[in-house]
Coordinates of C-alpha atoms in Angstrom, one line a residue:
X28 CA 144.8 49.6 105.3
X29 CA 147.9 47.5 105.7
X30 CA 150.6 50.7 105.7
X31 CA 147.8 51.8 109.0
X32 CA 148.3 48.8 110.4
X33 CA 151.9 48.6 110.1
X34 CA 151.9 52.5 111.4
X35 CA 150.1 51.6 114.5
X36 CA 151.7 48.8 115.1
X37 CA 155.3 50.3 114.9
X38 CA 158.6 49.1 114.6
X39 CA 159.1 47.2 118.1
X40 CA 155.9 44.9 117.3
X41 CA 156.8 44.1 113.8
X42 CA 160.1 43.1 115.0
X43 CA 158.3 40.6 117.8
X44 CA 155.6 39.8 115.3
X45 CA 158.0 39.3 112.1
X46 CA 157.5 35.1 111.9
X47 CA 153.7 35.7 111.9
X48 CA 153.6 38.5 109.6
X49 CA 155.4 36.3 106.7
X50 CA 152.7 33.5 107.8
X51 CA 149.8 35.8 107.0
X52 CA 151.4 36.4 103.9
X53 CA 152.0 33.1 103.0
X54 CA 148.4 31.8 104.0
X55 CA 146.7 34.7 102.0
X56 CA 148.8 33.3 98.7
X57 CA 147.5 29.5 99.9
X58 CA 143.9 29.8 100.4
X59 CA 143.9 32.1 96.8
X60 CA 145.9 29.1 95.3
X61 CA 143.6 26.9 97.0
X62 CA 139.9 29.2 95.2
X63 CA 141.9 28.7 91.9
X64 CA 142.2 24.9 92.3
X65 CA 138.5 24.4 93.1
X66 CA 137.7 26.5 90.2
X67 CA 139.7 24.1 87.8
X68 CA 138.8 20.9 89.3
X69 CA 134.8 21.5 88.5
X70 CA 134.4 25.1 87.9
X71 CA 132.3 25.5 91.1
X72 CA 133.9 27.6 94.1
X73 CA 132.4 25.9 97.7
X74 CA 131.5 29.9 99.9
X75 CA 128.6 30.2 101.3
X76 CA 127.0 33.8 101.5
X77 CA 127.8 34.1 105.2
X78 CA 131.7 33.4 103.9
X79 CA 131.3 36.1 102.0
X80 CA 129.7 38.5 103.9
X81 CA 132.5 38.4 106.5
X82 CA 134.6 38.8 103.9
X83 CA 133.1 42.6 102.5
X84 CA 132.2 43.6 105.6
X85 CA 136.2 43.0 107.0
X86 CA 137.7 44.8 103.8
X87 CA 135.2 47.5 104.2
X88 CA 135.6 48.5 107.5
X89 CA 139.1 48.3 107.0
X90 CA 138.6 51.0 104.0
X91 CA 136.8 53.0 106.7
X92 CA 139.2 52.9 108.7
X93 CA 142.0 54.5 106.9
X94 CA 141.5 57.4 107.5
X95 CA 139.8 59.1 105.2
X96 CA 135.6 59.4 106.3
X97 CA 134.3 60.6 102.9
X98 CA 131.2 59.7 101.4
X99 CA 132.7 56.7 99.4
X100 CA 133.7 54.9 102.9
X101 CA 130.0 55.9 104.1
X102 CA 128.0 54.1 101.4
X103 CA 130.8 51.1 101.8
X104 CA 129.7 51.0 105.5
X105 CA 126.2 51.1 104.8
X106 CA 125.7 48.6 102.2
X107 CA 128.1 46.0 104.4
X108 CA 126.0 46.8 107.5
X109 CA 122.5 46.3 104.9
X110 CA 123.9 43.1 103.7
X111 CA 125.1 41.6 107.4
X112 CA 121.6 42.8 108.8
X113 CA 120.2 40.7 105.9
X114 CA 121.5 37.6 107.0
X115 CA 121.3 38.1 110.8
X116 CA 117.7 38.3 109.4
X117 CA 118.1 35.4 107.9
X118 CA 119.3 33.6 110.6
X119 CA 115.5 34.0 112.5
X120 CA 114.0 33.1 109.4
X121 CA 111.4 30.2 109.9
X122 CA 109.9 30.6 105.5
X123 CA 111.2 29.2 102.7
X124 CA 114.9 28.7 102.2
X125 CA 114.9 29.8 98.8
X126 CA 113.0 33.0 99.9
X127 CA 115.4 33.9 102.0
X128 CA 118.2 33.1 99.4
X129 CA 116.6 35.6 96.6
X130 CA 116.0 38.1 99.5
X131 CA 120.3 37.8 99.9
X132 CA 121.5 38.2 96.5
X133 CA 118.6 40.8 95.6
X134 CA 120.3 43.0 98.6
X135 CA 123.9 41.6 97.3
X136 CA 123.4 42.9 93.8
X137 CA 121.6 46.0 94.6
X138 CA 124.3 47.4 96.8
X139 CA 127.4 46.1 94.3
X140 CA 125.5 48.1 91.2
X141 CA 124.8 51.3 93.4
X142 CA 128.7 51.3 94.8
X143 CA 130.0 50.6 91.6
X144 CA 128.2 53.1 90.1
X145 CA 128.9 55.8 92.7
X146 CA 132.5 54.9 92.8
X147 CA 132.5 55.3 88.9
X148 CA 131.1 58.7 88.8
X149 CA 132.8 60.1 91.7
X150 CA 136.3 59.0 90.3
X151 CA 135.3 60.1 86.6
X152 CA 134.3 64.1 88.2
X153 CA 136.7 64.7 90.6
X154 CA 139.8 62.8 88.9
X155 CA 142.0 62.4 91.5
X156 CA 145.2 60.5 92.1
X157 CA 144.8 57.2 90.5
X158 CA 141.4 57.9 89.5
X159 CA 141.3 55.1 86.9
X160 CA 142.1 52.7 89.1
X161 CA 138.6 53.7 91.5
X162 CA 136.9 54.0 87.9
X163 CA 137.9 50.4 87.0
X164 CA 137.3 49.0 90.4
X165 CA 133.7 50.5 90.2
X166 CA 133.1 49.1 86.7
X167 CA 134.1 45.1 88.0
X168 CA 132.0 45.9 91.1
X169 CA 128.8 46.6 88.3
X170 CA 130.0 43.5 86.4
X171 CA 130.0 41.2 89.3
X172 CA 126.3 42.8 90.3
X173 CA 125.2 42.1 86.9
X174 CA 126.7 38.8 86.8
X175 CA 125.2 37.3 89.7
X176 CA 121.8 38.3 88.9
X177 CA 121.7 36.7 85.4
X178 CA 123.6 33.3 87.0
X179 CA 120.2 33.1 88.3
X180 CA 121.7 33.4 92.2
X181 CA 123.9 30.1 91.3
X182 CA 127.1 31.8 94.3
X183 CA 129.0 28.4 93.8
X184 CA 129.1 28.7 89.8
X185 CA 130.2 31.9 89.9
X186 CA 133.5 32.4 87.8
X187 CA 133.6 35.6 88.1
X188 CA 133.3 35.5 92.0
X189 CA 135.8 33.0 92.5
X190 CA 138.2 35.1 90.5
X191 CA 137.6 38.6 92.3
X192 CA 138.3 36.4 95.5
X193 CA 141.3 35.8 94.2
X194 CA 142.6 39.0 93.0
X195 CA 141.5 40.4 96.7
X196 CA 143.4 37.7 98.4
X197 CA 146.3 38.0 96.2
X198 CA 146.3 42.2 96.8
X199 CA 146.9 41.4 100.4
X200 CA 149.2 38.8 100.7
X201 CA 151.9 41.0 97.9
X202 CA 150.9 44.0 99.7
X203 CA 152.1 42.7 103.1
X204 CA 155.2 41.0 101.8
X205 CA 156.4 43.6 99.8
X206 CA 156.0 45.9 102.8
X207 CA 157.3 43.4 105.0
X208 CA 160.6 43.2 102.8
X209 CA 161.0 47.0 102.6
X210 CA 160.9 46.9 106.6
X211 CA 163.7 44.3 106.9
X212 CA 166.2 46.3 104.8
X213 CA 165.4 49.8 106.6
X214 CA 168.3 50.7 108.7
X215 CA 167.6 50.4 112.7
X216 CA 166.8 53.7 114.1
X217 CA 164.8 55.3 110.8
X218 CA 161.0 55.8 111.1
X219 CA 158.7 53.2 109.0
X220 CA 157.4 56.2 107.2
X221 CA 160.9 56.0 105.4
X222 CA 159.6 53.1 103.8
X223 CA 159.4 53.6 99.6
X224 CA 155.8 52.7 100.2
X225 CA 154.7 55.7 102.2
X226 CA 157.0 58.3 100.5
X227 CA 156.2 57.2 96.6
X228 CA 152.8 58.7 94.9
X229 CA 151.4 60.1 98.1
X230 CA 148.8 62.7 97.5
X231 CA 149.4 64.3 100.0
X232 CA 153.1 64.3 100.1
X233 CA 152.8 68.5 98.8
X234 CA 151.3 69.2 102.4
X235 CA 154.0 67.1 104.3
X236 CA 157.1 69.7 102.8
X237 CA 158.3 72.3 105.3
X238 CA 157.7 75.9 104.8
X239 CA 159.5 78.2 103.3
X240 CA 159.6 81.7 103.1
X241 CA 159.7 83.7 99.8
X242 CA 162.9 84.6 98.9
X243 CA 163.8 88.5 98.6
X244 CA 165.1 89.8 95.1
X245 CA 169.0 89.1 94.6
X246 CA 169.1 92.5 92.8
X247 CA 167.9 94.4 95.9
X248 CA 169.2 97.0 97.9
X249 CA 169.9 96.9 101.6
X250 CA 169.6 99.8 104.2
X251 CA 167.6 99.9 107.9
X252 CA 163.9 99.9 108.9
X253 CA 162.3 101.1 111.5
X254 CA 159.6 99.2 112.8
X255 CA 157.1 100.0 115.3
X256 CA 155.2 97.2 116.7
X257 CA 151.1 97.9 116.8
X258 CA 149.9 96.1 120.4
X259 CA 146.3 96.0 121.3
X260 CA 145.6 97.9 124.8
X261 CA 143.8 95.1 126.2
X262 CA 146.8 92.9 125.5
X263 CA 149.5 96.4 126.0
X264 CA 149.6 95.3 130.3
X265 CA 150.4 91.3 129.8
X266 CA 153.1 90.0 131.0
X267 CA 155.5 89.1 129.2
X268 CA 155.7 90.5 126.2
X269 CA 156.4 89.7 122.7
X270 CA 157.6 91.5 120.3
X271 CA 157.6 89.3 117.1
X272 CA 157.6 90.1 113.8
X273 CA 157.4 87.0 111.3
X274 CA 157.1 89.1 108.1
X275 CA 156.3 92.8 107.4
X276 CA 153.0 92.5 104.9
X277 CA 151.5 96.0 105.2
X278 CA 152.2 99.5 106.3
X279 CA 149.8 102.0 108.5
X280 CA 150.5 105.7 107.3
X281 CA 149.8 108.9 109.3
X282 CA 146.1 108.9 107.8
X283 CA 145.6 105.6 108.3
X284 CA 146.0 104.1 105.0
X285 CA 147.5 101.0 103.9
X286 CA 150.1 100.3 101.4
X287 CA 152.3 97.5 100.7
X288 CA 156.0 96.8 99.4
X289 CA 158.4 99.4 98.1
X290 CA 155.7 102.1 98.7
X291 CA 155.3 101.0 102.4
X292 CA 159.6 101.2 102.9
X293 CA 159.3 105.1 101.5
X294 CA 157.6 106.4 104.2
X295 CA 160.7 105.1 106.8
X296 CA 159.9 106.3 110.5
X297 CA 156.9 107.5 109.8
X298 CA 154.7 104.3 109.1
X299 CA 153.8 101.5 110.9
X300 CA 154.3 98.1 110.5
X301 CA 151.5 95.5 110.0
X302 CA 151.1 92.1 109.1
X303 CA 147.9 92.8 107.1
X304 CA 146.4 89.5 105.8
X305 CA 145.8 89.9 102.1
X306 CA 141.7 89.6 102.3
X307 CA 138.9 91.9 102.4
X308 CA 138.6 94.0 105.1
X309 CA 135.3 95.5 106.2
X310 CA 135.4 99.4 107.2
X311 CA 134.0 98.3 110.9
X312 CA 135.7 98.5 114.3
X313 CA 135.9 94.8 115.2
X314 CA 138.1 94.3 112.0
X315 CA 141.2 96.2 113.2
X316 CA 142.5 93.1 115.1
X317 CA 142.6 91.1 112.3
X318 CA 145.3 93.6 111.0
X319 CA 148.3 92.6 112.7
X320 CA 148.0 89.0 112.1
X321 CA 151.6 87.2 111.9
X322 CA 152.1 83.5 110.6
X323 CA 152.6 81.8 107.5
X324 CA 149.1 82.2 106.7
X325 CA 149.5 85.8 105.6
X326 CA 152.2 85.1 103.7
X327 CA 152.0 85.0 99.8
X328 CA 154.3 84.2 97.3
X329 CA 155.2 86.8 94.8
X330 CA 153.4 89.7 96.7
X331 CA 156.7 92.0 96.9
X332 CA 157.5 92.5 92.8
X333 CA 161.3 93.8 91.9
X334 CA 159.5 97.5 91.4
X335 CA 157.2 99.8 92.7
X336 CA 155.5 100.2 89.4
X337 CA 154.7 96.6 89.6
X338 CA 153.0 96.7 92.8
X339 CA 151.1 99.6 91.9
X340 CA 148.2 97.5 90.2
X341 CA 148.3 95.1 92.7
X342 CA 147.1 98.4 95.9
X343 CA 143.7 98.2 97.2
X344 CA 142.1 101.1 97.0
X345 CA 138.8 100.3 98.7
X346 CA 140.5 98.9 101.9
X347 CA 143.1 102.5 101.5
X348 CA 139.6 104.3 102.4
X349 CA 138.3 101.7 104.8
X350 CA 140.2 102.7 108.0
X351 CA 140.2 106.3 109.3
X352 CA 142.9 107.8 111.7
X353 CA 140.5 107.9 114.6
X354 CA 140.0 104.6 114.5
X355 CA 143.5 103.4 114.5
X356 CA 144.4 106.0 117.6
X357 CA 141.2 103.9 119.6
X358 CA 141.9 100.7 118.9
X359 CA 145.9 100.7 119.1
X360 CA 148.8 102.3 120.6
X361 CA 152.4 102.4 120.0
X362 CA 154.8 100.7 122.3
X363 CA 158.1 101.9 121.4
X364 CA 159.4 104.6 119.3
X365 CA 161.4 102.6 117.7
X366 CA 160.5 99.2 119.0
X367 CA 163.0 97.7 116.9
X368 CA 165.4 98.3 114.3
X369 CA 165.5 95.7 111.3
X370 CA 168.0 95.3 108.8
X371 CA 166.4 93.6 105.5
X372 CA 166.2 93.3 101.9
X373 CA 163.4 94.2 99.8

């Protein structure tokens, strides 16, 4: 929630903001020093329900807000927006006071228990990144359920309360200053997603790496292709053209089969090139344009072995039979005899 902020926010408003940014730090470590005095003085802690109702439903929307809308972040907005509707109820309420109170920690412990439990099942199955850490959270959120409904809904005796306060309130405050710090030393110019705390144990820091294409063999021979560029004939009229070929995948034969790799460079002039997407290909008409699809998408890694006996096990048979001659000649023409002339290594 805090590296959002901070990413929103960006670099100019940090640097106006920088004097109130230490203060929120500073007054998140005072008022937790301040729970943990009151707790020594008489072991009470002085919140009321309201207090703390502000205080789930703020870290919880915040959690929804970060950009992730999975189920978890669901149930956290429902069971803030069950608990805040049961004190807005509470505010019209003309009963009994201590009604009204059961009614708030009966809705309070119900949704703590059901979260916790959630959260400790979902982390335990899928098991990902820091998975513990969600399993552990979702055990102290059980804990603190079951704790407030045998303290007999005593909220100011509450150890256990008054401690998780300040654990939350301690998170924050070392969380912002410890981003606040990295900020200060980053050298003017660089982008705040430099910062060690967006670059270290990001799950998704595997889909943020550029792409790269998959090297040829070292050990292989070079000598020219011919490629001829399949266009559609609806598309054989636009202007302009383009004649771009991100990676040969597939080759079209005089019967209209398909082969791949060192078998697709023996036939020289006298196949076709095409970026055939490695998937199933139905024998129908309306599938031919999904032949000559070009992009990083098609591409994958290890599909051109060192030998031809290699890639032998690999052919597709089915698909070989799939696509007849007359059906190629229909669909697609030839725009240039050769279109182009490649050198590359295979």
């Amino acid at each position: 929630m805090i590296k959002l902020l901070m990413l929103l926010a960006g670099r100019d408003l940090l640097v106006r903001y920088r004097l109130a940014i230490a203060l929120l730090a500073a007054s998140g470590l005072l008022l937790a020093a301040m729970i943990a005095l009151d707790l020594a003085i008489d072991g009470h802690i002085n919140i009321s329900a309201s207090v703390l109702a502000a205080v789930l439903l703020l870290s919880l929307l915040f959690n929804l807000l970060s950009g992730e809308a999975s189920l978890q972040r669901w149930l956290n907005l429902l069971f803030s927006l069950i608990f805040i509707g049961t004190l807005v109820v509470g505010l019209i309420w003309h009963g009994d006071g201590r009604q009204l109170k059961k009614l708030i920690f009966a809705v309070m412990e119900v949704c703590l228990l059901c979260n916790g439990l959630f959260r400790c099942l979902s982390a335990a199955l899928i098991q990902r990144r820091r998975w513990a850490r969600h399993f552990l959270l979702g055990c102290g959120e059980m804990v603190l359920g079951g704790v407030l409904f045998f303290s007999g809904h005593d909220l100011h005796g509450c150890l256990l309360l008054g401690g998780w306060l300040i654990f939350l309130l301690l998170s924050f405050s070392l969380t912002i200053w410890r981003v606040y710090r990295q900020w200060q030393r980053l050298p003017d110019g660089d982008s705040l997603t430099l910062l060690p705390c967006f670059c270290r144990g990001h799950r998704n820091m595997a889909r943020l790496k550029p792409w790269l294409q998959t090297p040829f063999p070292s050990d292989s021979e070079t000598f020219p292709l011919y490629v001829h560029v399949w266009q559609a004939q609806c598309e054989a009229d636009k202007q302009p053209r383009r004649y771009v070929i991100d990676r040969y995948i597939g080759v079209i034969n005089g019967a209209g089969e398909f082969c791949t790799g060192h078998a697709a460079l023996s036939f020289g002039q006298h196949g076709y090139i095409s970026l055939y997407p490695l998937q199933e290909i139905e024998p129908a008409r309306e599938a031919l344009p999904r032949l000559l699809l070009a992009g990083q998408i098609n591409d994958r890694p290890g599909r051109f072995l060192p030998s031809l006996a290699a890639e032998v096990a690999g052919w597709r048979s089915r698909i070989s039979r799939s696509v007849s001659p007359a059906i190629t000649v229909g669909h697609w023409r030839i725009t240039g005899m050769p279109m182009a002339r490649i050198v590359c290594t295979t």
